[in-house]
Coordinates of N, CA, C and O in Angstrom, one line a residue:
X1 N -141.4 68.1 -15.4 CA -141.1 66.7 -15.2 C -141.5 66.3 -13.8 O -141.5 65.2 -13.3
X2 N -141.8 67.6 -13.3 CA -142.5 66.9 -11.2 C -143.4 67.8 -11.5 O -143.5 68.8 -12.3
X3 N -144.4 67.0 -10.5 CA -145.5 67.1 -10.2 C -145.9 68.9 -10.0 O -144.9 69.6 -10.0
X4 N -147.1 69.5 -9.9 CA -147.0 70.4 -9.9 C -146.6 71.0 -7.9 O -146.9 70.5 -6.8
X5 N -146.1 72.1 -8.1 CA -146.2 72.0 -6.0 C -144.8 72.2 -6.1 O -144.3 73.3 -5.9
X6 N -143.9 71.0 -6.3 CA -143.0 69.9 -5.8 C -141.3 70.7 -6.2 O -140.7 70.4 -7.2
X7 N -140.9 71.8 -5.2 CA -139.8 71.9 -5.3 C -139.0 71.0 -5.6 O -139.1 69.8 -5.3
X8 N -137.7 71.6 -6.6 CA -136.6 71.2 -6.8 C -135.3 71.5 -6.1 O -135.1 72.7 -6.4
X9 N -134.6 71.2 -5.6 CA -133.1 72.0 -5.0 C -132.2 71.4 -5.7 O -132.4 70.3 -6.3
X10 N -130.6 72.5 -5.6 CA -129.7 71.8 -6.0 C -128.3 71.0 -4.8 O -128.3 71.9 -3.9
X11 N -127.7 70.5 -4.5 CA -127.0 70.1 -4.1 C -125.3 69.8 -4.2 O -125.1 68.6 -4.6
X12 N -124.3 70.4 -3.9 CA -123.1 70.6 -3.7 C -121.9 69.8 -4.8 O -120.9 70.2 -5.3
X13 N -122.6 68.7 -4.9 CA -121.8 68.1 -5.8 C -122.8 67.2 -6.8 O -124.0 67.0 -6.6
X14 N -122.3 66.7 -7.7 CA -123.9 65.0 -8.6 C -122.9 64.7 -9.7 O -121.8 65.1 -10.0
X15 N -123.6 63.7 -10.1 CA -123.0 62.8 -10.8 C -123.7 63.0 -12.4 O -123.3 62.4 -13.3
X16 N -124.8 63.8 -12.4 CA -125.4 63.6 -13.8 C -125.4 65.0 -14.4 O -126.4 65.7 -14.5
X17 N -124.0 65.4 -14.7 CA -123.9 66.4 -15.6 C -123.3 65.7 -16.5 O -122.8 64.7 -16.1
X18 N -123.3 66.0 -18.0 CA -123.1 65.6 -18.6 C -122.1 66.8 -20.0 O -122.1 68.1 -19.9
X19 N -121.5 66.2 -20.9 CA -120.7 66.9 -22.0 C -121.1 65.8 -23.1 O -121.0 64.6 -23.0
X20 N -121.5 66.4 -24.3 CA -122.3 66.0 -25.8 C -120.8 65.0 -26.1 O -119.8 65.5 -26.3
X21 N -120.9 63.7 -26.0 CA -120.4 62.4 -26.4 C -119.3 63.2 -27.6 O -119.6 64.0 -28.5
X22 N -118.1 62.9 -27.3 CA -116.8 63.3 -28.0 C -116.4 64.2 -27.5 O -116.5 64.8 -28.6
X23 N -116.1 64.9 -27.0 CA -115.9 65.9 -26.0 C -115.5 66.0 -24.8 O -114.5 66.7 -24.5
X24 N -116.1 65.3 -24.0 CA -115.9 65.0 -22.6 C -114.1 65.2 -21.8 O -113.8 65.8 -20.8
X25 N -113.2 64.3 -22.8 CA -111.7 64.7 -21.8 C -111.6 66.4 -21.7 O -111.5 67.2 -20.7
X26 N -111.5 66.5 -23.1 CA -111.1 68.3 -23.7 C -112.0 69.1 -22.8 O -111.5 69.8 -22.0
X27 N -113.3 68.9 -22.9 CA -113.8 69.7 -21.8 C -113.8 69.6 -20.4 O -114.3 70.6 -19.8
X28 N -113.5 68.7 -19.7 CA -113.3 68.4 -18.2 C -112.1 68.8 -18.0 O -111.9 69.5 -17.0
X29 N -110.9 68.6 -19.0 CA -109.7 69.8 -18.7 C -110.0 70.8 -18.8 O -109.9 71.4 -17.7
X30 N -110.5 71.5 -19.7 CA -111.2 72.7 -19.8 C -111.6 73.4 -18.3 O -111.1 74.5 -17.8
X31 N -112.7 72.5 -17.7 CA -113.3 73.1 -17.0 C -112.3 72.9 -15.9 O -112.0 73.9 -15.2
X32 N -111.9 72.2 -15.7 CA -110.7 72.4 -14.3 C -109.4 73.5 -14.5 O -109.0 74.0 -13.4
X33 N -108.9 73.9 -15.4 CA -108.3 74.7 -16.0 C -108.9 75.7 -15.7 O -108.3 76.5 -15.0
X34 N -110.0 76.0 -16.1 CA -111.0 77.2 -16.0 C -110.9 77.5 -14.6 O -110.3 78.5 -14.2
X35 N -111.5 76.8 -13.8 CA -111.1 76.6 -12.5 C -110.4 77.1 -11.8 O -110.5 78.0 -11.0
X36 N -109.2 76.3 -12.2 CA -108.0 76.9 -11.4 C -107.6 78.0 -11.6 O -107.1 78.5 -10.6
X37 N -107.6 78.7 -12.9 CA -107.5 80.0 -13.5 C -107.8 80.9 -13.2 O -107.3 81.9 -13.7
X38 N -108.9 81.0 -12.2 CA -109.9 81.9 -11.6 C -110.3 82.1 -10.4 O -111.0 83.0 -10.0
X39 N -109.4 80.7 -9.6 CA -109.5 80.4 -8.5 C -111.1 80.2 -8.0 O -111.6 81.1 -7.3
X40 N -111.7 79.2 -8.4 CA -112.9 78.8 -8.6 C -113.3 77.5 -7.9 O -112.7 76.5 -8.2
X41 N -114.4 77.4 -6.7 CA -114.5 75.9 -5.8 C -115.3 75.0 -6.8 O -116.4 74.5 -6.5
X42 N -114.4 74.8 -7.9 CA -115.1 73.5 -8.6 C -114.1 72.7 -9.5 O -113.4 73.2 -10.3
X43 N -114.1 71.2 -9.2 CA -113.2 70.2 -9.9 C -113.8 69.1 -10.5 O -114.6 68.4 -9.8
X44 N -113.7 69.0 -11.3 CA -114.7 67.8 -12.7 C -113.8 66.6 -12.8 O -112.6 66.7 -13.1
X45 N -114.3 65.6 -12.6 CA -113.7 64.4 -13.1 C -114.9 63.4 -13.7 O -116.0 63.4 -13.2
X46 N -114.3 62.5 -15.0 CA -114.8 61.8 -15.9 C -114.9 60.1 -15.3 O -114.0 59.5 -14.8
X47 N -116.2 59.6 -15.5 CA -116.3 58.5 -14.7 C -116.6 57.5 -15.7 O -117.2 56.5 -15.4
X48 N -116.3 57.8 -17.3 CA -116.0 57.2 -18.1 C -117.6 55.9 -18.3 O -117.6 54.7 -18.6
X49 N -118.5 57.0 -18.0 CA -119.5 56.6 -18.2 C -121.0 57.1 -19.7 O -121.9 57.7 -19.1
X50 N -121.1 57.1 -20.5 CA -122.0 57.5 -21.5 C -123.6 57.2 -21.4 O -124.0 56.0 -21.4
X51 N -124.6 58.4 -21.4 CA -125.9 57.7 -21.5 C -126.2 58.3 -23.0 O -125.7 59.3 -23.7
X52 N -127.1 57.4 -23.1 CA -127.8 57.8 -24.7 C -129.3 58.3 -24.5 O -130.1 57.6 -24.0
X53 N -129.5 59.8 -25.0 CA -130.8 60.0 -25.3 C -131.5 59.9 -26.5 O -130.7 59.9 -27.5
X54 N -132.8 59.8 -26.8 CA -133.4 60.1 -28.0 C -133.5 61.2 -29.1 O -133.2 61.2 -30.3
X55 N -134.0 62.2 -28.0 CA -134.4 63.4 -28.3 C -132.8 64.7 -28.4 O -132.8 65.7 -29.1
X56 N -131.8 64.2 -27.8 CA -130.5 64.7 -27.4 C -129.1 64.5 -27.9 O -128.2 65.3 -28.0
X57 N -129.4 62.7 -28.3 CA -128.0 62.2 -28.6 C -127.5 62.0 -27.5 O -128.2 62.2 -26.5
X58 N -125.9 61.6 -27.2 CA -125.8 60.7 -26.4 C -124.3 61.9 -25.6 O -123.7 62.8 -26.2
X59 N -124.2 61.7 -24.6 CA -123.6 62.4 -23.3 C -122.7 61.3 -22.6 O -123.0 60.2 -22.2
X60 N -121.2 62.2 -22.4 CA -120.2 61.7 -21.3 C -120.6 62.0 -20.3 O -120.3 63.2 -20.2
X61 N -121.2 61.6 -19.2 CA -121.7 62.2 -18.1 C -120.2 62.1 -16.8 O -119.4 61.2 -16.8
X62 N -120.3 63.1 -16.1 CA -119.3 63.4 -15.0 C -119.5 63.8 -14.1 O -120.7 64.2 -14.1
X63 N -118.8 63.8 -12.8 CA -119.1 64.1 -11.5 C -118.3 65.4 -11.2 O -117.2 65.6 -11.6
X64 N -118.9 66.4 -10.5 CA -118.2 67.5 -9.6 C -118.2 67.3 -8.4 O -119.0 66.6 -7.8
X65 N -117.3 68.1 -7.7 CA -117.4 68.8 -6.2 C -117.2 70.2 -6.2 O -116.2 70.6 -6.7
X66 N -118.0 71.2 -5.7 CA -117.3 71.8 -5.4 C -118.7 73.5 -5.1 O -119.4 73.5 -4.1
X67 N -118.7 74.3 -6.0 CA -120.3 75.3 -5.3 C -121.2 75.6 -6.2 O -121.1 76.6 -6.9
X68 N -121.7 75.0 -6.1 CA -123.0 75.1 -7.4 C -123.0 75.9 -8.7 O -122.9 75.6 -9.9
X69 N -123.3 77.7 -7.9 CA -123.4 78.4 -8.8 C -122.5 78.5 -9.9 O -122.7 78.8 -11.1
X70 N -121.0 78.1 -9.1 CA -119.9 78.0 -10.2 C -120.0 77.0 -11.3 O -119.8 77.2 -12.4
X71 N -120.4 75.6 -10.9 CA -120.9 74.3 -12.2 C -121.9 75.3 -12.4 O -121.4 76.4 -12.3
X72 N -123.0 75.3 -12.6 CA -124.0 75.7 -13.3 C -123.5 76.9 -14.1 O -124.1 76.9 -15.1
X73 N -122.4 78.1 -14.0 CA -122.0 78.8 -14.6 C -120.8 78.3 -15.8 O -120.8 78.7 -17.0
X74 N -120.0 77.5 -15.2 CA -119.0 76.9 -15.8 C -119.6 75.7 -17.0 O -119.3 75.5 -18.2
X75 N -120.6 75.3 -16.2 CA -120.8 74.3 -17.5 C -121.5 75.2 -18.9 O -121.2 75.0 -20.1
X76 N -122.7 76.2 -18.4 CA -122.9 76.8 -19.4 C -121.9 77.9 -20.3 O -122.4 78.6 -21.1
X77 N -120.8 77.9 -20.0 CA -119.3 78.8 -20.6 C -118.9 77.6 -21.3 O -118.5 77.7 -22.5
X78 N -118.9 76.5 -20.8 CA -118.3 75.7 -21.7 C -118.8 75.2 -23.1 O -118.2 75.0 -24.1
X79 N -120.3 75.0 -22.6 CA -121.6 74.7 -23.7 C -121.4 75.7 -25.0 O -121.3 75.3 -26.2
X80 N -121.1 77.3 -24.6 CA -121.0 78.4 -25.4 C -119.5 78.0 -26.7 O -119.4 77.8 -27.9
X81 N -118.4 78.2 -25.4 CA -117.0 77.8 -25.9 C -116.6 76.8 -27.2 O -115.9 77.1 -28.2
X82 N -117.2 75.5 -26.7 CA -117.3 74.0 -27.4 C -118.4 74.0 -28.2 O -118.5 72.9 -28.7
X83 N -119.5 74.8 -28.6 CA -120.9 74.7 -29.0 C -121.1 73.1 -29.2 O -121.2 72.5 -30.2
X84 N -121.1 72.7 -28.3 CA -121.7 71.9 -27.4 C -123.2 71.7 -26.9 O -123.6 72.9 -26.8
X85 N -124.2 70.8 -26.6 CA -124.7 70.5 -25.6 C -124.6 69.7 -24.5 O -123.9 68.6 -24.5
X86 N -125.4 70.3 -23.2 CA -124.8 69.9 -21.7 C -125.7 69.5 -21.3 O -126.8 69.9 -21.7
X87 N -125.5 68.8 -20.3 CA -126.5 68.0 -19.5 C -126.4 68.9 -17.7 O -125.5 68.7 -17.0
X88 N -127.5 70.0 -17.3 CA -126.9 70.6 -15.9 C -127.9 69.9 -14.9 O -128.9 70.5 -14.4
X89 N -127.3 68.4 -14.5 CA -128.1 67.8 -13.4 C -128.0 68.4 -12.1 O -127.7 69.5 -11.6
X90 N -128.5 67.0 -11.4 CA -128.2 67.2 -9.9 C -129.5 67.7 -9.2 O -129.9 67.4 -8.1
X91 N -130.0 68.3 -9.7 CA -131.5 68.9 -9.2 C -132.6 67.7 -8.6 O -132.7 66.6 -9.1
X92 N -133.2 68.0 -7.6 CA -133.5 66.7 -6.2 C -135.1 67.3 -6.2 O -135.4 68.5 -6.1
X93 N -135.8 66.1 -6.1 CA -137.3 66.6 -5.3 C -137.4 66.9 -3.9 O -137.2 66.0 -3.1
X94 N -137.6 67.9 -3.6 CA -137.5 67.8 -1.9 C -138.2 67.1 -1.2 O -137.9 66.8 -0.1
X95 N -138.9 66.7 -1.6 CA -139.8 65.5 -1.2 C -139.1 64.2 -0.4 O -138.5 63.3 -1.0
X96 N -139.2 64.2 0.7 CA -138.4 62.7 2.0 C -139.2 61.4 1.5 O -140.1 60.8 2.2
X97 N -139.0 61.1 0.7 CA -139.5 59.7 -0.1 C -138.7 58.7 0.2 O -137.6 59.1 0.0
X98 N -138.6 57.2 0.7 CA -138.1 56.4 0.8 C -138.0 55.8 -0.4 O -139.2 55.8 -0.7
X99 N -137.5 55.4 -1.2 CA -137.3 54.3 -2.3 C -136.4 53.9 -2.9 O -135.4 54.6 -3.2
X100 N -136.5 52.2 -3.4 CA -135.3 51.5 -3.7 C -134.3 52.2 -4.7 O -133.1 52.2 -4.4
X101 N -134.9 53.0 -6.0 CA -133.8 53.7 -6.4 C -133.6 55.1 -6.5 O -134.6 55.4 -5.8
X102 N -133.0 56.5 -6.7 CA -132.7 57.3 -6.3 C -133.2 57.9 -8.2 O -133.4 57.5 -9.4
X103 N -133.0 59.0 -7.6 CA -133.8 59.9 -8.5 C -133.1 61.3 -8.7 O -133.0 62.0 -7.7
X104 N -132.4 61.8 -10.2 CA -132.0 62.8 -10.3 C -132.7 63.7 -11.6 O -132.9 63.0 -12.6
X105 N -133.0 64.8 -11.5 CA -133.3 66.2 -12.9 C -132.2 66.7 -13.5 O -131.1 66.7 -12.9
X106 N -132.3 67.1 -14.9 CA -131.8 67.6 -15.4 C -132.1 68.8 -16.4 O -133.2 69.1 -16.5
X107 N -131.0 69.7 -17.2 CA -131.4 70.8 -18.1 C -130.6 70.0 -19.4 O -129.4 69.7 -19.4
X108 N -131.4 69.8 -20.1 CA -130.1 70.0 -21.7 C -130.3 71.5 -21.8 O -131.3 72.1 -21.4
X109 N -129.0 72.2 -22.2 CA -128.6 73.3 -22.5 C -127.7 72.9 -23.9 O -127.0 71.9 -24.1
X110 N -128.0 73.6 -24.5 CA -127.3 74.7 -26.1 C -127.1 75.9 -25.2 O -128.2 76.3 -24.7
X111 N -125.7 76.4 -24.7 CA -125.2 77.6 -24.6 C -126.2 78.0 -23.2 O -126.6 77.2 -22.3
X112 N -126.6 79.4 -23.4 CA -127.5 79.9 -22.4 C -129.1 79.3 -22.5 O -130.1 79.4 -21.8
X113 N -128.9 78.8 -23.7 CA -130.7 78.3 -23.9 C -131.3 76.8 -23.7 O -131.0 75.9 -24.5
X114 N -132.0 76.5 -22.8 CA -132.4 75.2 -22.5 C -133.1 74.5 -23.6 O -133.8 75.2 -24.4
X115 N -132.9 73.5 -23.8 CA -133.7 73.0 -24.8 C -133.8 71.9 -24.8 O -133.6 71.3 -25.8
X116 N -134.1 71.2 -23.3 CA -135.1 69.9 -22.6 C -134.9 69.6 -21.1 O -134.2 70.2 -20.4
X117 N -135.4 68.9 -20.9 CA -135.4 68.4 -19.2 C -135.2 66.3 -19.5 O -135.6 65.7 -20.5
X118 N -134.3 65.7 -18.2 CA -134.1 64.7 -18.4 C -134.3 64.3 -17.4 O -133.8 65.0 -16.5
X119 N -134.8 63.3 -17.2 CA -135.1 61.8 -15.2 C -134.2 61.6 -15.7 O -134.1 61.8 -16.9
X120 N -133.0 61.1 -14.6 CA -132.4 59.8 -14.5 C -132.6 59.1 -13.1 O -133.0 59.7 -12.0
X121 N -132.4 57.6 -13.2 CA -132.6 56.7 -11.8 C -131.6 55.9 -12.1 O -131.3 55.5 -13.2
X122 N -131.2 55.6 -10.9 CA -130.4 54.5 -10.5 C -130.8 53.4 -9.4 O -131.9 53.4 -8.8
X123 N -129.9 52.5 -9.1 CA -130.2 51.9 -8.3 C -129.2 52.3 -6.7 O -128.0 52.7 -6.8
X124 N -129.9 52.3 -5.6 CA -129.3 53.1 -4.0 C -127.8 52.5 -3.5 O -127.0 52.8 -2.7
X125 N -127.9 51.2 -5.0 CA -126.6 50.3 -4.1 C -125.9 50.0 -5.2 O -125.5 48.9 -5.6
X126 N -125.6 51.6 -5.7 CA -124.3 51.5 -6.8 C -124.4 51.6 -8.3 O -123.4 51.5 -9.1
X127 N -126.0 51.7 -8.7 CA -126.3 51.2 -9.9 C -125.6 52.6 -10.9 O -125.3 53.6 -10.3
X128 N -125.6 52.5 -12.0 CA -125.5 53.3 -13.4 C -126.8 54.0 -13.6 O -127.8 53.4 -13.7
X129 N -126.7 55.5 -13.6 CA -127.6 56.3 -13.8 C -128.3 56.3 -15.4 O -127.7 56.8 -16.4
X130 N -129.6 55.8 -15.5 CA -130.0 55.5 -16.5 C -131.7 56.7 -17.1 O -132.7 57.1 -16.6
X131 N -131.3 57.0 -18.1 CA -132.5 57.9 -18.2 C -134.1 57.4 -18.6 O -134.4 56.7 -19.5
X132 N -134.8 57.9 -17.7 CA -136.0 57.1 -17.7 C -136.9 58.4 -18.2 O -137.9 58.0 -18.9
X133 N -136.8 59.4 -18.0 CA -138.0 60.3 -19.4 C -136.9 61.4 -19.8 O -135.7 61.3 -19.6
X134 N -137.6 62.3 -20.6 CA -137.3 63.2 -21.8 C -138.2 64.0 -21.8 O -139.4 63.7 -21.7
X135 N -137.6 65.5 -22.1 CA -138.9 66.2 -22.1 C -138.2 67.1 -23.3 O -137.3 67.8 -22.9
X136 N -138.6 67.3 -24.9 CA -138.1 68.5 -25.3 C -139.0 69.8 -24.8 O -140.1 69.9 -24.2
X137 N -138.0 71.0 -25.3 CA -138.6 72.4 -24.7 C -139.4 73.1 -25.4 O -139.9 74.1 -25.0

């Protein structure tokens, strides 16, 4: 979904992870539970926001804080757990681009197995993260 070249990084905390629509409270307990369980630097809270994909169906998307490798691990334990699919955003062009709206990647995951890539954009001054491509895998 970028250009060819064009690293991606991840970044500490994001807002566009997502849990497969009906799911979302049970699993954000889950995962903080999990969490604290294990004594783990990551805390999930629900911002009671839903996007709809095509190719996907539709996602409670949520925000973390806390150290990457753990969301990225946690969310695919939970994908497994819930047979579920997840949305594992947050992923950034490294690219120093100035522009009005902001730009986030994502993985749809089934469990350990990816099975698409998702844009989302917002607006810099508060807007609702909206998905603007789709890629199945």
């Amino acid at each position: 979904m970028t250009d060819s070249g064009v690293q991606i990084v991840m970044k500490s905390n994001s807002e566009t992870f997502g849990i497969e629509s009906g799911y979302g409270k049970e699993v954000i307990e889950w995962l903080n539970e999990e969490a604290r369980k294990n004594d783990l630097n990551f805390e999930a809270r629900s911002y009671n926001y839903v996007v709809a994909t095509q190719n996907f169906g539709s996602f409670e998307l949520f925000s973390w804080v806390g150290d990457i490798q753990t969301a990225r691990k946690i969310i695919v334990k939970a994908s497994k757990r819930f047979k579920i699919k997840v949305i594992e955003g947050g992923y950034k062009t490294k690219e120093a681009i100035l522009k009005i709206s902001k730009q986030d990647y994502a993985m749809v995951r089934r469990g350990d197995k990816i099975i698409g890539h998702i844009a989302f954009t917002a607006s810099r001054f508060g807007g609702q993260w909206q998905v603007t491509k789709e890629e199945l895998r």
